[in-house]
Coordinates of C-alpha atoms and ligand atoms in Angstrom, one line a residue:
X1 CA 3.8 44.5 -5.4
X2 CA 2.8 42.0 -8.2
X3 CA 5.8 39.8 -7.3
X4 CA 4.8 40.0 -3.7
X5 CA 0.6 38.9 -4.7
X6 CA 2.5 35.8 -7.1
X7 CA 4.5 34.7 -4.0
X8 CA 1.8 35.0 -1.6
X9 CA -0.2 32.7 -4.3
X10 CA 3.0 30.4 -4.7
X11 CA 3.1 29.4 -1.4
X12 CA -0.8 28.6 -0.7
X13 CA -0.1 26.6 -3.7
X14 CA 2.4 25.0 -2.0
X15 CA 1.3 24.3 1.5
X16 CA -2.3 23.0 -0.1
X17 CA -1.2 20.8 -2.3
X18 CA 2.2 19.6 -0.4
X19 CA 1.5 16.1 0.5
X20 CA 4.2 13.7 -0.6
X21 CA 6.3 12.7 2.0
X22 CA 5.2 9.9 4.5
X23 CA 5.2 12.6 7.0
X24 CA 8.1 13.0 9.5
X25 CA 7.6 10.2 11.9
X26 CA 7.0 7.5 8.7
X27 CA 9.3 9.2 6.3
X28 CA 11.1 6.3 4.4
X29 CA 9.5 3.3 6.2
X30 CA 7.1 0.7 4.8
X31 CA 3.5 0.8 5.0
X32 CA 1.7 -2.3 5.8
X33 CA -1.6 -2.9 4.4
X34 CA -3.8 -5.2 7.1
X35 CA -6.5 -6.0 4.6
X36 CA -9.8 -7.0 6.4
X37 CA -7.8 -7.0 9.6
X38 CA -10.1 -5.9 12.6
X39 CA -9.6 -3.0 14.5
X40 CA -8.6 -4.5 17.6
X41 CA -6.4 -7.0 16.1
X42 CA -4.5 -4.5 14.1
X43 CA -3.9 -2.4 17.6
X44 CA -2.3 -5.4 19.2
X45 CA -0.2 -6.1 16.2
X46 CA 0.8 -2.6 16.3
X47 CA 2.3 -3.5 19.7
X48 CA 3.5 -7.0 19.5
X49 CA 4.9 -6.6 16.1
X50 CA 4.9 -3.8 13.6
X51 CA 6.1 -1.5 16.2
X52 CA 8.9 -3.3 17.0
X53 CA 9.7 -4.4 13.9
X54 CA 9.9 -0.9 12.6
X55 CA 6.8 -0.7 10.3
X56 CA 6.2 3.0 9.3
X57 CA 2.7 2.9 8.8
X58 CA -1.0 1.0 8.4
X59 CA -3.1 1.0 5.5
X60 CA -6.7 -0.3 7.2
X61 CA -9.9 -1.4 4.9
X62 CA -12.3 1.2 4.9
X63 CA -13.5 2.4 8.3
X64 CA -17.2 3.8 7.0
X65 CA -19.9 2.0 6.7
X66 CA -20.5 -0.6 3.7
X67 CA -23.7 -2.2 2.4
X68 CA -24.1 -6.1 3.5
X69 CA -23.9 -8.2 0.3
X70 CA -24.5 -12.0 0.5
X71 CA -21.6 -14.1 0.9
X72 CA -19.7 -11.1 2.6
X73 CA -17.2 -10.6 -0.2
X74 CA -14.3 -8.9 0.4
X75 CA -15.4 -6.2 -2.4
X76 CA -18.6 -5.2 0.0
X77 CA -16.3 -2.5 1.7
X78 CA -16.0 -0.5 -1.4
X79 CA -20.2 -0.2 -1.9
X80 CA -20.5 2.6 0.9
X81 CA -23.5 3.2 2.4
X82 CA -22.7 6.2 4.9
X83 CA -19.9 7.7 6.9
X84 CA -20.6 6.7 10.3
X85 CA -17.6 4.6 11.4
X86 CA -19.1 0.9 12.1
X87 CA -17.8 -2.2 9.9
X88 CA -17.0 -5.8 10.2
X89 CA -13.6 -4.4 11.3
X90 CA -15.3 -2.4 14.7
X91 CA -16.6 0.5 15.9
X92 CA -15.8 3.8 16.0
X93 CA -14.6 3.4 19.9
X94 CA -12.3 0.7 18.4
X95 CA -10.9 2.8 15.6
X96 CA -10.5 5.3 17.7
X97 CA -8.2 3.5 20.0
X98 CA -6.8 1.0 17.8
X99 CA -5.3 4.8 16.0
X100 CA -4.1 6.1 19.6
X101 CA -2.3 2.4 20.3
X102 CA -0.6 2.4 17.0
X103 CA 0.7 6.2 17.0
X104 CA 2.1 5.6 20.0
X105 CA 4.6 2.6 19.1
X106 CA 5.2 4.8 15.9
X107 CA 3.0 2.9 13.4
X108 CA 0.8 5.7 12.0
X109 CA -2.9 4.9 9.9
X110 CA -3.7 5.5 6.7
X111 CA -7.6 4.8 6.3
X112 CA -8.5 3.5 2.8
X113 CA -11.4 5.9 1.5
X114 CA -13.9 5.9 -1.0
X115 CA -15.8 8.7 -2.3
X116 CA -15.7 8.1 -6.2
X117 CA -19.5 6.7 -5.5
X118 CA -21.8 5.2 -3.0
X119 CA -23.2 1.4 -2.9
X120 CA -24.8 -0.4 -6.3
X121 CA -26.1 -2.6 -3.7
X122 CA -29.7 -1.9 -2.1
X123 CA -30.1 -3.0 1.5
X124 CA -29.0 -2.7 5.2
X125 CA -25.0 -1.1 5.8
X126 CA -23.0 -2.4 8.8
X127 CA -24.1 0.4 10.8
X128 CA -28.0 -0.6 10.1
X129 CA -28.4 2.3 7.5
X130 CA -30.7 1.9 4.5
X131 CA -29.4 2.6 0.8
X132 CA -31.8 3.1 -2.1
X133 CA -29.3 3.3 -5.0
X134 CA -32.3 3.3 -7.7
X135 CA -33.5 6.6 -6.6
X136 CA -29.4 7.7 -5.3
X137 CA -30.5 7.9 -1.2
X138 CA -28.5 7.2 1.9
X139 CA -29.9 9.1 4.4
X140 CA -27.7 8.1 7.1
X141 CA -24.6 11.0 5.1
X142 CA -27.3 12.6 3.7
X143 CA -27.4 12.4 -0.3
X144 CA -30.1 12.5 -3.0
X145 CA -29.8 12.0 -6.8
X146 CA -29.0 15.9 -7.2
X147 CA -25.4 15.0 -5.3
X148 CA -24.5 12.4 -7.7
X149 CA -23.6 12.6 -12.0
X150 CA -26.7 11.7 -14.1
X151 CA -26.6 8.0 -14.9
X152 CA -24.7 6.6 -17.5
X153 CA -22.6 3.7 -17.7
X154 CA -18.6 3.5 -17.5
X155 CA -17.8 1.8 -20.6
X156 CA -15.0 3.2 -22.6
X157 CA -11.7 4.0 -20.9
X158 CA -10.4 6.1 -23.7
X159 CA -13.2 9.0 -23.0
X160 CA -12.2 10.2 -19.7
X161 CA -15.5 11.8 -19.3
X162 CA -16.9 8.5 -19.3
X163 CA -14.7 7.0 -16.8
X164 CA -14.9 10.0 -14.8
X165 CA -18.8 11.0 -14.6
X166 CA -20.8 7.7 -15.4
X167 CA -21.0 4.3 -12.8
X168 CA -18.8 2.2 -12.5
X169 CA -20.2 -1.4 -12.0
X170 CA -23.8 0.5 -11.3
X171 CA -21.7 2.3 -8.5
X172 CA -23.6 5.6 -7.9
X173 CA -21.4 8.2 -9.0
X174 CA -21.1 11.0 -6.9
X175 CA -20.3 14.8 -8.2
X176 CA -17.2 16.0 -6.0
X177 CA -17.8 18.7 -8.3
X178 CA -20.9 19.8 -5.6
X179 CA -20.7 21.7 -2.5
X180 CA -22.8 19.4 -0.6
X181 CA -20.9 16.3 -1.3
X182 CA -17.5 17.9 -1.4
X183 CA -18.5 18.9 2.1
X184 CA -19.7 15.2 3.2
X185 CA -16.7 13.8 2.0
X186 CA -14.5 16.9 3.8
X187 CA -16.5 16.3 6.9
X188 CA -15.6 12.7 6.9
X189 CA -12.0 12.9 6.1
X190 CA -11.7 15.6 8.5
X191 CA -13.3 13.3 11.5
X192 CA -10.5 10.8 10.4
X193 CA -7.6 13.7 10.9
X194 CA -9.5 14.5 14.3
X195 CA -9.0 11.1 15.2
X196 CA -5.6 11.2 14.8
X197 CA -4.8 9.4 10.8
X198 CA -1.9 10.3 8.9
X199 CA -3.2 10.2 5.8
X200 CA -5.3 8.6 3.3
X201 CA -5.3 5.8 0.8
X202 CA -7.7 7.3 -1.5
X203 CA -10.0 4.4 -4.0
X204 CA -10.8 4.8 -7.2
X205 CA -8.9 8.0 -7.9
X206 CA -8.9 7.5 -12.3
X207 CA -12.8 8.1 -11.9
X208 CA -12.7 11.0 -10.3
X209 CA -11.6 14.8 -11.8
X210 CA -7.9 16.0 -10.8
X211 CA -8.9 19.2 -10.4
X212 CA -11.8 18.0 -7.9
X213 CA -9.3 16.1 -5.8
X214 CA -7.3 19.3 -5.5
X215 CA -10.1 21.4 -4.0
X216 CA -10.8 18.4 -1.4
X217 CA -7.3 17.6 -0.6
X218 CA -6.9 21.4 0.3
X219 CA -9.1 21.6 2.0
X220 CA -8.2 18.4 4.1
X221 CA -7.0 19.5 7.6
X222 CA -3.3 19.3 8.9
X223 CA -2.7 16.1 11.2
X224 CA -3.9 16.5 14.9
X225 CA -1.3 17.9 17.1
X226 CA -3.1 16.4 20.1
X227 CA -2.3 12.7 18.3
X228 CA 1.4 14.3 18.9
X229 CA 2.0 15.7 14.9
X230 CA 4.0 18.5 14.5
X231 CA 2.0 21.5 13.6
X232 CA 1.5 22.5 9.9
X233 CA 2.1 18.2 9.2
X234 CA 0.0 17.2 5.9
X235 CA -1.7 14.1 5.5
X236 CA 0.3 11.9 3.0
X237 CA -2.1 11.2 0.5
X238 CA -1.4 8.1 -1.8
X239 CA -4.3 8.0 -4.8
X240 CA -5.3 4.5 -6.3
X241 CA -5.0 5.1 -10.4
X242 CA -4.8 2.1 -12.3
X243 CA -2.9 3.5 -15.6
X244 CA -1.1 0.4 -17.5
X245 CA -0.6 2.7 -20.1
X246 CA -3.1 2.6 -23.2
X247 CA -6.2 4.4 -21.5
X248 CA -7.3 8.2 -21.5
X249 CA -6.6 8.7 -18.1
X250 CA -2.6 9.1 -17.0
X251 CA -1.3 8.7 -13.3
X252 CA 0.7 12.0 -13.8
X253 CA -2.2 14.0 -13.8
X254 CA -2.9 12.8 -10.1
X255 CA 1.2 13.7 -9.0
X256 CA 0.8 17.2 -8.3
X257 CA -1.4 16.2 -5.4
X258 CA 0.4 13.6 -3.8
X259 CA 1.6 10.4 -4.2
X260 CA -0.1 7.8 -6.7
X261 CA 0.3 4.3 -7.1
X262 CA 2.2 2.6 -9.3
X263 CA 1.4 -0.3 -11.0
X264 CA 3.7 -0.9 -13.5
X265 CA 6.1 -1.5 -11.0
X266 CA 3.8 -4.3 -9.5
X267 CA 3.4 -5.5 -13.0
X268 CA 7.6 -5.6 -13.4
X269 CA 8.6 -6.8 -10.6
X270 CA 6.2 -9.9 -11.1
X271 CA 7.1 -10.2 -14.7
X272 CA 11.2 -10.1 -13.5
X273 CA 10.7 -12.3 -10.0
X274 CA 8.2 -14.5 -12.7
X275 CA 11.3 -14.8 -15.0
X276 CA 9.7 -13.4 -17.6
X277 CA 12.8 -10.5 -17.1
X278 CA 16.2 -10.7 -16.1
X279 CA 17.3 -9.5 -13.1
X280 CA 19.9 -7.5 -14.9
X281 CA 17.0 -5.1 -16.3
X282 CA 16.3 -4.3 -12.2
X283 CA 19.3 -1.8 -12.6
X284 CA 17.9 1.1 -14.0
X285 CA 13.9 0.2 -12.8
X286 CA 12.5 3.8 -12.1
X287 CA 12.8 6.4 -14.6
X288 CA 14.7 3.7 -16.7
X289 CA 11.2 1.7 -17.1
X290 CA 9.7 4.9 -17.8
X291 CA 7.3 4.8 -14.4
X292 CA 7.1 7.6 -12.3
X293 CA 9.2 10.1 -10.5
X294 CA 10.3 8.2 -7.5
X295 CA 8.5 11.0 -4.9
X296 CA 5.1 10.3 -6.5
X297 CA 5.2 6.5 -6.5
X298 CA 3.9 4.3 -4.0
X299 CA 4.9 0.9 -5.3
X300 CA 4.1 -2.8 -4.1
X301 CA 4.5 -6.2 -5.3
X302 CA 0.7 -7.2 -5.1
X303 CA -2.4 -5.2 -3.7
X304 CA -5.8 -6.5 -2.2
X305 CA -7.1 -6.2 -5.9
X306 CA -4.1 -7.6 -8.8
X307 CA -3.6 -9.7 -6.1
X308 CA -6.9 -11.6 -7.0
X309 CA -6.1 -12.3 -10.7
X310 CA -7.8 -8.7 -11.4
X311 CA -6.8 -6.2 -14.0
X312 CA -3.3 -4.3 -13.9
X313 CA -0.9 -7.5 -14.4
X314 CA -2.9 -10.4 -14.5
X315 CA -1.3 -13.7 -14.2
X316 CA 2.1 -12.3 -13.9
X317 CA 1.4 -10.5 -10.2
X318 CA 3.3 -12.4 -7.7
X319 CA 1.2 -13.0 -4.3
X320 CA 1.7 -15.1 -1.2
X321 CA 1.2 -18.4 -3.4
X322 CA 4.5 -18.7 -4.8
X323 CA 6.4 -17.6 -1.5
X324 CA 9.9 -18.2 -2.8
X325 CA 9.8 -15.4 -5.6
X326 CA 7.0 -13.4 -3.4
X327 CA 9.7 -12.8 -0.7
X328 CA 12.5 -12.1 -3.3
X329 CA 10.7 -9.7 -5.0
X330 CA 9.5 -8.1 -1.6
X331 CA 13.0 -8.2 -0.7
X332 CA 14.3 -6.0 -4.0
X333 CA 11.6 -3.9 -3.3
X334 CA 12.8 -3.0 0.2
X335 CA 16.5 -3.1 -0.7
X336 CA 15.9 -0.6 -3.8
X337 CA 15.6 3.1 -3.6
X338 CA 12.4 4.0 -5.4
X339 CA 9.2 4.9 -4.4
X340 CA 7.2 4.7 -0.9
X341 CA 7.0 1.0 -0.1
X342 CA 3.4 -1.1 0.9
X343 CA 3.7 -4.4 2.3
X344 CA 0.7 -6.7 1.1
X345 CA -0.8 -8.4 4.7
X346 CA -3.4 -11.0 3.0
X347 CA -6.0 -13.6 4.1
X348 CA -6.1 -16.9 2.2
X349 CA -8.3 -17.3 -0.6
X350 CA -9.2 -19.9 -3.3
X351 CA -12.0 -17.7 -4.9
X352 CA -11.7 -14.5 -5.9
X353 CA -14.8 -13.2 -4.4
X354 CA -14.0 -14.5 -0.5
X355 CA -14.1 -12.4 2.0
X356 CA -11.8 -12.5 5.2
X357 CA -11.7 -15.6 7.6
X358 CA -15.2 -15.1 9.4
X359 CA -17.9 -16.9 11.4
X360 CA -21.8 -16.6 12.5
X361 CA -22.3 -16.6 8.2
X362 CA -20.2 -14.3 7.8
X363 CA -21.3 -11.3 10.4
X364 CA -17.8 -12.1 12.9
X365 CA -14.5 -11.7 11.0
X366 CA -12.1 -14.2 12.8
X367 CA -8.7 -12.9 14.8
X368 CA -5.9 -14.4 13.3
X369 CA -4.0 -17.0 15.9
X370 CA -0.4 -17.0 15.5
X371 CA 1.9 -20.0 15.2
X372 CA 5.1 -21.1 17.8
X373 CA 6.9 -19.8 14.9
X374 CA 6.2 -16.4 14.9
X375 CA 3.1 -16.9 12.0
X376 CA -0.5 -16.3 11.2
X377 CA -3.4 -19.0 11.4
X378 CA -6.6 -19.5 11.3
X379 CA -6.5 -17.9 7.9
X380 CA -4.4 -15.5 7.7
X381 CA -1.3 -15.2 5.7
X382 CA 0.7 -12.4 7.4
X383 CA 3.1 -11.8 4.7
X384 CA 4.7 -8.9 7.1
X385 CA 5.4 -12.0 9.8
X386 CA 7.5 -13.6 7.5
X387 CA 11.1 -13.3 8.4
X388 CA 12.4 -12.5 5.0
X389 CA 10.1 -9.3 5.1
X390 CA 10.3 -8.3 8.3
X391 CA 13.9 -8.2 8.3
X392 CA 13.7 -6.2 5.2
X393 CA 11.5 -3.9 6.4
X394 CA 14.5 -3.5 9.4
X395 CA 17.3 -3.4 6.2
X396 CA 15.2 -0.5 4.5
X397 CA 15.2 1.7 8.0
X398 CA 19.1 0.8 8.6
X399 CA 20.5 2.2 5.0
X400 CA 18.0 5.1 5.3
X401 CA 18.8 7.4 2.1
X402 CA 22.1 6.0 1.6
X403 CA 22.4 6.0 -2.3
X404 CA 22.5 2.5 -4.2
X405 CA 26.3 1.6 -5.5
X406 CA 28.7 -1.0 -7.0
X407 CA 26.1 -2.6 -8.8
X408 CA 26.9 -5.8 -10.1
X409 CA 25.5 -8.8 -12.3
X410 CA 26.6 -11.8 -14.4
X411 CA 24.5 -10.2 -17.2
X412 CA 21.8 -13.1 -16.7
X413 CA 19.6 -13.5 -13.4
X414 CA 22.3 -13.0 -10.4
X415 CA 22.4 -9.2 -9.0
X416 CA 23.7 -7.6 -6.3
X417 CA 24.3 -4.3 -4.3
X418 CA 25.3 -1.7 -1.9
X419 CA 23.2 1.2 -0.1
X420 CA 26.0 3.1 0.7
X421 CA 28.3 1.7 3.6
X422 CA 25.0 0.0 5.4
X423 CA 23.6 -2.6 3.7
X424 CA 24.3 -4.9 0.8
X425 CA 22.2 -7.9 -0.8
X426 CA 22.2 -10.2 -3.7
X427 CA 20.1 -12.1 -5.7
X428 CA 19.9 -15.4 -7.6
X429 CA 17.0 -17.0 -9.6
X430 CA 19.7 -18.3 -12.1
X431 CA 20.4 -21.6 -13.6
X432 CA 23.1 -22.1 -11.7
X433 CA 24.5 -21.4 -7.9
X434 CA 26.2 -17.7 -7.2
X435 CA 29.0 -18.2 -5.8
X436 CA 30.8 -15.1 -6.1
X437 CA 33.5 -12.8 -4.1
X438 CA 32.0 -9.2 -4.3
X439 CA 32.1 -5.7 -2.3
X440 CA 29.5 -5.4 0.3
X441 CA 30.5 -2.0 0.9
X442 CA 30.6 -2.6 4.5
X443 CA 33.2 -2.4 7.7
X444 CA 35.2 -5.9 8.0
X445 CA 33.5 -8.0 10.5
X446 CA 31.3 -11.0 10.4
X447 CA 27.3 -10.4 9.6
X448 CA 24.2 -12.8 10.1
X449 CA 22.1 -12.8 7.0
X450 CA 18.9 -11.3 7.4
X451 CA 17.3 -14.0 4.5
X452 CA 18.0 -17.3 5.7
X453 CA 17.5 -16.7 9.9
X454 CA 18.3 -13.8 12.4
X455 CA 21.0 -12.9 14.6
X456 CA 20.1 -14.5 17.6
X457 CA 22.2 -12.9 20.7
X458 CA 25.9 -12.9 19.0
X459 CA 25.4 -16.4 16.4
X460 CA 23.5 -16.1 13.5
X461 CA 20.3 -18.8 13.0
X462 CA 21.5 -18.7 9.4
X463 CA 24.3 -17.8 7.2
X464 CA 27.3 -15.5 8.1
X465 CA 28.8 -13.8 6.0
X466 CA 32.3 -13.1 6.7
X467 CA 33.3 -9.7 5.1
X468 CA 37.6 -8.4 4.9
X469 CA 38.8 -5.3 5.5
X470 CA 38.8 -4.6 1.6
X471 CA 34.9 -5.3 1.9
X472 CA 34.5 -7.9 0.1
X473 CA 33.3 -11.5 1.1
X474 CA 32.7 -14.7 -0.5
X475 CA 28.3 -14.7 -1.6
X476 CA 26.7 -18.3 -1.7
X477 CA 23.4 -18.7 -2.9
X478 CA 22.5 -21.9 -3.9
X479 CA 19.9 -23.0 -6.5
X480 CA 18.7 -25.5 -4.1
X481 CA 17.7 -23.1 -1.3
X482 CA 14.4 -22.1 0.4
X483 CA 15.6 -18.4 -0.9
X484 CA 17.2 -16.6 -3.4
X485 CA 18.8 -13.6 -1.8
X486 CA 20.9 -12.9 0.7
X487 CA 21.2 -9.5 2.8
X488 CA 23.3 -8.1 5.8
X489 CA 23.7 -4.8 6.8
X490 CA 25.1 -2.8 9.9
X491 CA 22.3 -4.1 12.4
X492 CA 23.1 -7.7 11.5
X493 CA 26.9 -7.5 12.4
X494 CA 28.4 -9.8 15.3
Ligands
ZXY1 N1 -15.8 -6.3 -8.1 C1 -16.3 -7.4 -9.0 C2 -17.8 -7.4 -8.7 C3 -18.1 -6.1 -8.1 C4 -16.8 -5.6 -7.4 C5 -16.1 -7.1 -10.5 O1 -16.1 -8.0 -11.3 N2 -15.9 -5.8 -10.9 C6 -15.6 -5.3 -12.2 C7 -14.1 -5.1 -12.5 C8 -13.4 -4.4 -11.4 O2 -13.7 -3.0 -11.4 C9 -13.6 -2.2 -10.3 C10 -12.6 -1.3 -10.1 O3 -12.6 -0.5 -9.0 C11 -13.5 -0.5 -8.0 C12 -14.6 -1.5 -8.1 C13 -14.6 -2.3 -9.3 C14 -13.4 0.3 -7.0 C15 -14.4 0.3 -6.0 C16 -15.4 -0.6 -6.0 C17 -15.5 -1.5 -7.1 O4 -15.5 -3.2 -9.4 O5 -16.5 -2.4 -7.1 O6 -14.3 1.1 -4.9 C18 -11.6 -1.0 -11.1 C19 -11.4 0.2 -11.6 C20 -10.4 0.5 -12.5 C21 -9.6 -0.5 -13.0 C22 -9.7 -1.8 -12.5 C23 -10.7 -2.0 -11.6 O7 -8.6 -0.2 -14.0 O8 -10.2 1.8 -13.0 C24 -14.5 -6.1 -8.1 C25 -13.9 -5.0 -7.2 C26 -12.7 -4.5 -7.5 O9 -13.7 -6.8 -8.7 C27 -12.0 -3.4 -6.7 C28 -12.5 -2.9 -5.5 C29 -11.8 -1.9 -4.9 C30 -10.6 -1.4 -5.4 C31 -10.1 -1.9 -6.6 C32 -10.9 -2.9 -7.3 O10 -9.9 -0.4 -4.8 O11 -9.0 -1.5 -7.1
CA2 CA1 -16.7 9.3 -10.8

């Protein structure tokens, strides 16, 4: 009988708290984050582009609304002012069908949220709601002061009581702890899974308590079946904790929950593509860099905020301004098994502060145009229309879980691989050219590389590579070129 009451526990335990996987559908593919994108925009790209392209998922800016702050940074969208779903980026009619268009092409949404704290800002939200964060009301949720910690200020990050119950940049710092506010924040997340999300990118997950998150994860619905999810799916839940090591607050105690970002790998993969590392060191990244159980990580090269100069990394985080090493570092982190993969999707910016490409002072964000060439304009970069990461993103769905083998370097900066029998690449940000014969693991046959153009009916736009029945094949990457890697796999075969 006791066994039967410590099973019976067991496995509420483990349907409540079982939210890892990408679910089904995404399992395995990359998420794209469409920072500042607009609601309708990001359902057309869903369509023309990420859909076809094989892009497992969206991460969208926040869908509630924010309080107005002059000069429309891009940072506005994480002072909230209520849940009602009107922002630069649309409506709650757009959301709601930009989420139907992209589930249907396969591209599921993952809504950033934030619910650490409400706006610093006073004023008028996007949705016309006041916020009077002197005396802690938004009317438009509801809250008072009683829903939020008493004031204090977030000033030492080894005192995670600090961090946790005092304001972060004057942020009012809600109390998840509360039945009224965890019930807010459930009934807001829960409109989100009615509407037919996958999950949730979740902000500013170090300043809230663990054991708070649990409660309101768990109490997070299963996905909609009417949106076509399987019953009993979970929503994968990735929490932003910025641990660089040296602070009070750890990114394992936010695993158990779901998955958690990791930015150490964003910090190593710019310090190795910067080289700062060798390439060589790539081999054991992982549990060999002491980061975090592959499962739990959701890793990326650059985010909205490192992106920016900010915090975790600093100079070393490689963005869209030094394309070369940008898309070979993109490119590892597609070709390498570890973690859940997020694809940064950026508007230009010379100030850290700038908000998206917008008009009307500010009020209208701008569509992006798009070029004969297949790219963004009109200020957008569109890192996930580049073909060196799109064609990733296809490499990643083609070897699947096949297991990374015959590893080889030239103990300096030249690397290469296999994922199983499906896909092989190589690397060079060496002094010298690579010209090497290695095993690509593949059939014998004659493959377009995915790097350097596409296959284009049965020619390649760029480099074949001609691969003999013992699967090997002469690798040229010159120092000279636009880029340092090279990649075919099964798809890319004449
Ligand atoms: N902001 C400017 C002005 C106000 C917003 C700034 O200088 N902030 C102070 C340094 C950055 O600290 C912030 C962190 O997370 C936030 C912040 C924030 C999360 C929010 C809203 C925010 O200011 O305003 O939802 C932060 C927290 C950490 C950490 C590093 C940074 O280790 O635990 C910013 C805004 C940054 O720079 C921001 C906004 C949203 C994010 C984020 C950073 O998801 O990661
Ligand atoms: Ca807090």
């Amino acid at each position: 009988m006791k066994l039967l009451i410590i099973i019976a526990i067991l496995r509420c335990f483990a349907f409540s708290v079982g939210q890892f996987e990408a679910n089904s559908k995404a399992n395995g593919k990359a998420i794209v984050h469409m920072f500042e994108w607009k609601w309708n925009d990001i359902a057309a790209e869903c369509e023309n582009f990420l859909g076809p392209k094989g892009f497992g998922g969206v991460q969208v800016s926040p869908p509630n609304e924010n309080v107005v702050i002059a000069k429309r940074p891009w940072w506005e969208r994480y002072q909230p002012a209520s849940y009602i779903l009107t922002t630069r980026s649309g409506n709650e009619t757009e959301f709601r069908s930009m989420i139907e268009r992209c589930n249907k092409v396969g591209v599921l949404v993952y809504p950033d949220v934030v619910f650490n704290h409400m706006a610093a800002a006073s004023g008028v939200g996007t949705a016309g709601s006041t916020s009077d964060p002197p005396n802690k009301i938004y009317p438009a949720v509801p809250y008072t002061y009683s829903d939020f910690h008493p004031t204090c200020t977030l000033n030492n990050y080894s005192d995670p009581f600090n961090v946790r119950n005092c304001e972060l940049v004057g942020l009012k710092d809600l109390d998840q702890s509360k039945d009224w506010a965890r019930d807010r924040i459930l009934e807001f997340l829960n409109k989100l899974i009615d509407l037919g999300v996958a999950g949730f990118r979740v902000d500013a997950c170090k300043h809230m308590w663990p054991a708070d998150l649990r409660v309101i994860f768990a109490h997070i619905k299963n996905l909609s079946t009417s949106h076509g999810f399987e019953p009993g799916s979970r929503p994968f839940i990735f929490q932003e904790v910025i641990d660089m090591g040296g602070e009070a607050i750890s990114s394992s105690e936010y695993t158990l929950m779901g998955a958690v970002t990791e930015f150490r790998y964003s910090d190593g993969i710019g310090k190795t593509f910067n080289k700062i590392n060798q390439l060589k060191w790539l081999e054991n990244l992982g549990s060999g860099w002491g980061l975090m159980p592959s499962t739990s990580a959701l890793v990326f090269v650059d985010n909205h905020d490192n992106q920016r100069g900010h915090g975790a990394g600093g100079a070393d985080i490689l963005t869209y301004k030094k394309p070369k090493q940008y898309k070979m570092a993109t490119a590892f982190m597609l070709a390498y098994p570890y973690g859940t993969t997020r694809i940064m999707s950026s508007f230009a910016f010379t100030d850290v502060d700038q908000g998206p490409p917008s008009k009307d002072d500010g009020a209208t964000i701008l569509s992006p145009t798009f070029t004969k060439d297949g790219g963004c304009d009109n200020g957008w970069v569109c890192e996930h229309r580049w073909r060196q990461i799109y064609n990733m993103v296809e490499f990643k769905n083609v070897v699947g879980a096949n297991a990374l083998k015959n590893w080889w370097d030239n103990e300096a900066d030249q690397i290469a691989f296999c994922r199983g029998d499906k896909g092989f690449i190589a690397f060079n940000q060496d002094t010298t050219d690579l010209n090497q014969t290695l095993n690509t693991c593949l059939p014998i046959g004659s493959y377009c590389d995915v790097i350097s153009g596409n296959k284009v009916g049965n020619v390649c736009s760029g480099k074949t590579v001609t691969v003999e029945n013992d699967g090997k094949a002469n690798i040229f990457i010159g120092l000279e070129e636009e880029d340092g890697v090279l990649a075919i796999h099964a798809g890319s075969k004449l």
